[in-house]
Amino acid sequence: MKRPAHSPAAPTRTRVAVYTRQSVASDLEFGSIDAQREAVEAYVQSQRGEGWVALPTRYDDHGFSGGNIDRPAFQRLVADVQAGKVDCIAAYKIDRVSRSLPDFTSFMAMLEKHGVGFVSTTQSFDTRTSMGRLT
């Protein structure tokens, strides 16, 4: 009797929420919402071999400061993390998520509590690794 060939296990699916923020229309230091999204989605696509899939839900905050977390898309993202709909969050740069260290620290603690990773696609920051968690 011939034994079936073993195929490598398929990577587990990682549901990635893409978060973008642009303070004001003239703030192009980090690119427009569309440019950020394009760059982050390209990064997520490059990780498809690891099972990464960008979620279709858009978490885009237009015209909101990163100095606080009172942003509609950010609050929807937090609610979706807490509801178990997200495995990882990807952003263009850390400060797109927050420019407030206490808010960022609190956000990272909430992600850790829910087993959700965070990746900055243009910086060496990935909380799914031990070095990223240490940072």
Tab-separated table of C-alpha atoms in Angstrom:
chain	number	residue	atom	x	y	z
A	1	MET	CA	0.000	0.000	0.000
A	2	LYS	CA	1.403	3.352	-1.012
A	3	ARG	CA	1.582	5.972	1.746
A	4	PRO	CA	0.405	9.469	0.878
A	5	ALA	CA	3.123	12.057	0.503
A	6	HIS	CA	3.315	14.502	3.373
A	7	SER	CA	2.757	18.050	2.378
A	8	PRO	CA	3.960	20.873	4.552
A	9	ALA	CA	1.278	22.324	6.767
A	10	ALA	CA	-0.325	25.431	5.362
A	11	PRO	CA	0.485	28.558	7.336
A	12	THR	CA	-2.236	29.664	9.679
A	13	ARG	CA	-4.253	32.609	8.471
A	14	THR	CA	-3.319	35.930	10.083
A	15	ARG	CA	-6.024	38.567	9.792
A	16	VAL	CA	-4.222	41.892	9.440
A	17	ALA	CA	-5.928	45.223	10.073
A	18	VAL	CA	-4.301	48.095	8.202
A	19	TYR	CA	-4.423	51.355	10.169
A	20	THR	CA	-3.707	54.723	8.545
A	21	ARG	CA	-3.848	58.287	9.832
A	22	GLN	CA	-3.204	61.672	8.307
A	23	SER	CA	-3.459	64.764	10.508
A	24	VAL	CA	-4.451	67.291	7.878
A	25	ALA	CA	-4.774	67.332	4.105
A	26	SER	CA	-1.488	69.233	3.741
A	27	ASP	CA	0.405	66.842	6.052
A	28	LEU	CA	2.282	64.762	3.512
A	29	GLU	CA	5.317	64.046	5.714
A	30	PHE	CA	4.273	60.404	5.940
A	31	GLY	CA	2.172	60.338	2.816
A	32	SER	CA	-1.503	60.435	2.178
A	33	ILE	CA	-3.912	57.849	3.532
A	34	ASP	CA	-3.898	56.151	0.126
A	35	ALA	CA	-0.078	56.115	-0.078
A	36	GLN	CA	0.186	54.675	3.450
A	37	ARG	CA	-2.446	52.033	2.682
A	38	GLU	CA	-0.737	51.070	-0.568
A	39	ALA	CA	2.632	50.650	1.160
A	40	VAL	CA	1.219	48.680	4.099
A	41	GLU	CA	-0.925	46.438	1.908
A	42	ALA	CA	2.134	45.699	-0.249
A	43	TYR	CA	3.976	44.660	2.915
A	44	VAL	CA	1.067	42.445	3.997
A	45	GLN	CA	0.991	40.916	0.504
A	46	SER	CA	4.717	40.175	0.809
A	47	GLN	CA	3.881	38.122	3.920
A	48	ARG	CA	1.167	36.026	2.239
A	49	GLY	CA	3.450	32.997	2.426
A	50	GLU	CA	3.146	33.341	6.197
A	51	GLY	CA	-0.633	33.360	5.889
A	52	TRP	CA	-1.151	37.123	6.159
A	53	VAL	CA	-4.398	38.484	4.739
A	54	ALA	CA	-5.339	42.179	4.865
A	55	LEU	CA	-8.826	42.640	6.242
A	56	PRO	CA	-11.205	44.479	3.902
A	57	THR	CA	-12.370	46.830	6.673
A	58	ARG	CA	-10.690	50.231	6.348
A	59	TYR	CA	-9.360	51.854	9.498
A	60	ASP	CA	-8.484	55.296	8.113
A	61	ASP	CA	-8.504	58.458	10.217
A	62	HIS	CA	-8.462	61.596	8.051
A	63	GLY	CA	-7.699	64.898	9.787
A	64	PHE	CA	-7.039	63.554	13.288
A	65	SER	CA	-4.051	64.232	15.522
A	66	GLY	CA	-1.958	61.374	16.858
A	67	GLY	CA	-1.751	63.224	20.188
A	68	ASN	CA	-4.809	61.383	21.523
A	69	ILE	CA	-6.842	58.279	20.759
A	70	ASP	CA	-10.169	60.045	20.181
A	71	ARG	CA	-10.357	58.999	16.546
A	72	PRO	CA	-13.307	57.114	15.017
A	73	ALA	CA	-11.372	54.541	12.974
A	74	PHE	CA	-8.933	53.930	15.821
A	75	GLN	CA	-11.830	53.284	18.209
A	76	ARG	CA	-13.430	50.867	15.686
A	77	LEU	CA	-10.083	49.081	15.433
A	78	VAL	CA	-9.861	48.746	19.226
A	79	ALA	CA	-13.433	47.374	19.321
A	80	ASP	CA	-12.609	44.845	16.578
A	81	VAL	CA	-9.474	43.719	18.454
A	82	GLN	CA	-11.528	43.237	21.601
A	83	ALA	CA	-14.151	41.319	19.583
A	84	GLY	CA	-11.479	38.896	18.315
A	85	LYS	CA	-11.677	39.999	14.661
A	86	VAL	CA	-7.985	40.946	14.272
A	87	ASP	CA	-4.739	38.945	14.660
A	88	CYS	CA	-2.252	41.684	13.784
A	89	ILE	CA	-2.263	45.426	13.113
A	90	ALA	CA	0.011	46.917	10.482
A	91	ALA	CA	0.753	50.636	10.168
A	92	TYR	CA	3.151	52.661	8.038
A	93	LYS	CA	4.944	54.107	11.090
A	94	ILE	CA	4.441	53.870	14.842
A	95	ASP	CA	3.390	57.511	15.139
A	96	ARG	CA	0.478	56.904	12.768
A	97	VAL	CA	-1.044	54.969	15.690
A	98	SER	CA	-0.092	57.418	18.435
A	99	ARG	CA	2.278	60.222	19.280
A	100	SER	CA	1.477	59.877	22.972
A	101	LEU	CA	3.733	57.428	24.825
A	102	PRO	CA	1.134	56.685	27.545
A	103	ASP	CA	-1.581	56.059	24.916
A	104	PHE	CA	0.765	53.883	22.841
A	105	THR	CA	1.856	51.872	25.893
A	106	SER	CA	-1.763	51.351	26.898
A	107	PHE	CA	-2.642	50.289	23.353
A	108	MET	CA	0.234	47.777	23.256
A	109	ALA	CA	-0.895	46.323	26.612
A	110	MET	CA	-4.431	45.910	25.239
A	111	LEU	CA	-3.082	44.175	22.115
A	112	GLU	CA	-0.978	41.827	24.237
A	113	LYS	CA	-3.994	40.976	26.394
A	114	HIS	CA	-5.881	39.931	23.243
A	115	GLY	CA	-2.936	38.156	21.597
A	116	VAL	CA	-2.753	40.675	18.744
A	117	GLY	CA	0.563	41.688	17.168
A	118	PHE	CA	1.590	45.111	15.892
A	119	VAL	CA	3.920	45.783	12.967
A	120	SER	CA	5.318	49.070	11.722
A	121	THR	CA	6.057	48.317	8.082
A	122	THR	CA	8.769	50.976	7.652
A	123	GLN	CA	10.467	50.562	11.020
A	124	SER	CA	11.977	47.577	12.807
A	125	PHE	CA	9.080	47.133	15.189
A	126	ASP	CA	7.174	43.872	15.339
A	127	THR	CA	5.624	42.820	18.658
A	128	ARG	CA	5.296	39.258	17.367
A	129	THR	CA	9.034	38.815	17.990
A	130	SER	CA	10.837	38.807	21.345
A	131	MET	CA	12.937	41.821	20.306
A	132	GLY	CA	9.829	43.745	19.256
A	133	ARG	CA	8.157	43.020	22.594
A	134	LEU	CA	11.271	44.155	24.436
A	135	THR	CA	11.298	47.420	22.482
